[in-house]
């Protein structure tokens, strides 16, 4: 039995039995993967996958247990490497983060600056994508941390650590009539075309829920993943913008008026997602605490060994998350 064979069967299962996608992800050939899977099955004396001709059609019952065990082996293999690297030099290594544009542009810059100053020999890599892509990258061990508001809860093999609360603001061109509306209500906002985030990004689901709760049907005329793009089109008069409050900068967003909309929407929570069972190096704990000071090493260790989501929620249940 080879570690490479376990990685193949685990990756095949992660990619819905698509050997072509597996070969592409692992930079190898389809025939090579198929051969190694067959050799592993022959050695074990059972089928891990069911087949129709050359195509995989499902996973056998013992195959499911083998794939789960293979996943644990791969995690522990990574952990062995991390332990060794930590022992050799706890100031040297790499850290990869997957996040959204809003986090990368507005929440992370001071954290990145402080982290690099503290750990100049750690190579830092940032990947941007949709919340679903971000969560998948963490679950598939392509990145160390996933930082997002949406989608992380969909992945059972991630531990979610709450970082901070945030809410929304309305942005309009200077002199827009909505700026003079007192009090500002959702009904008043819904009278105008709306420019906001693509569904699944930056708390968009809670925004939609607020309108549904008040039985309003907003006219969303333009969506984007990037708050800067949203603000650009608001300036062009396309509609009123709804963005994360942290994404408005008075120093650079001239020509726009910002209206506090925290009373119109429930706050959202940004989280860091980490793989269960992952060994965290010292600089990883420090990065987490720089981003969210209440996430001390002790609390993170408690969360990583907790029995489930409910147990993790209990650890942080009485902590008042900061509002950004």
PDB file of N, CA and C in Angstrom, residues 6 10 63-74:
ATOM      1  N   UNK A   6      -3.558   6.042  -1.690  1.00  0.00           N
ATOM      2  CA  UNK A   6      -4.580   6.588  -0.787  1.00  0.00           C
ATOM      3  C   UNK A   6      -4.994   7.987  -1.226  1.00  0.00           C
ATOM      4  N   UNK A  10      -8.869   9.011  -2.358  1.00  0.00           N
ATOM      5  CA  UNK A  10      -9.488  10.114  -1.622  1.00  0.00           C
ATOM      6  C   UNK A  10      -9.888  11.235  -2.575  1.00  0.00           C
ATOM      7  N   UNK A  63     -15.542   0.577   0.820  1.00  0.00           N
ATOM      8  CA  UNK A  63     -14.795   1.646   0.153  1.00  0.00           C
ATOM      9  C   UNK A  63     -14.955   2.982   0.861  1.00  0.00           C
ATOM     10  N   UNK A  64     -16.163   3.256   1.359  1.00  0.00           N
ATOM     11  CA  UNK A  64     -16.404   4.515   2.081  1.00  0.00           C
ATOM     12  C   UNK A  64     -15.535   4.599   3.330  1.00  0.00           C
ATOM     13  N   UNK A  65     -15.455   3.495   4.047  1.00  0.00           N
ATOM     14  CA  UNK A  65     -14.629   3.480   5.258  1.00  0.00           C
ATOM     15  C   UNK A  65     -13.153   3.624   4.920  1.00  0.00           C
ATOM     16  N   UNK A  66     -12.737   2.988   3.811  1.00  0.00           N
ATOM     17  CA  UNK A  66     -11.334   3.090   3.392  1.00  0.00           C
ATOM     18  C   UNK A  66     -10.998   4.530   3.006  1.00  0.00           C
ATOM     19  N   UNK A  67     -11.899   5.189   2.283  1.00  0.00           N
ATOM     20  CA  UNK A  67     -11.662   6.568   1.848  1.00  0.00           C
ATOM     21  C   UNK A  67     -11.610   7.515   3.050  1.00  0.00           C
ATOM     22  N   UNK A  68     -12.484   7.304   4.016  1.00  0.00           N
ATOM     23  CA  UNK A  68     -12.441   8.121   5.231  1.00  0.00           C
ATOM     24  C   UNK A  68     -11.119   7.930   5.970  1.00  0.00           C
ATOM     25  N   UNK A  69     -10.677   6.662   6.058  1.00  0.00           N
ATOM     26  CA  UNK A  69      -9.393   6.386   6.715  1.00  0.00           C
ATOM     27  C   UNK A  69      -8.239   6.991   5.925  1.00  0.00           C
ATOM     28  N   UNK A  70      -8.341   6.944   4.588  1.00  0.00           N
ATOM     29  CA  UNK A  70      -7.296   7.532   3.743  1.00  0.00           C
ATOM     30  C   UNK A  70      -7.195   9.029   3.989  1.00  0.00           C
ATOM     31  N   UNK A  71      -8.341   9.682   4.145  1.00  0.00           N
ATOM     32  CA  UNK A  71      -8.341  11.116   4.431  1.00  0.00           C
ATOM     33  C   UNK A  71      -7.628  11.423   5.732  1.00  0.00           C
ATOM     34  N   UNK A  72      -7.870  10.603   6.751  1.00  0.00           N
ATOM     35  CA  UNK A  72      -7.202  10.814   8.039  1.00  0.00           C
ATOM     36  C   UNK A  72      -5.699  10.599   7.917  1.00  0.00           C
ATOM     37  N   UNK A  73      -5.304   9.587   7.135  1.00  0.00           N
ATOM     38  CA  UNK A  73      -3.877   9.315   6.925  1.00  0.00           C
ATOM     39  C   UNK A  73      -3.203  10.508   6.241  1.00  0.00           C
ATOM     40  N   UNK A  74      -3.869  11.074   5.245  1.00  0.00           N
ATOM     41  CA  UNK A  74      -3.293  12.200   4.519  1.00  0.00           C
ATOM     42  C   UNK A  74      -3.153  13.426   5.419  1.00  0.00           C
TER      43      UNK A  74
END
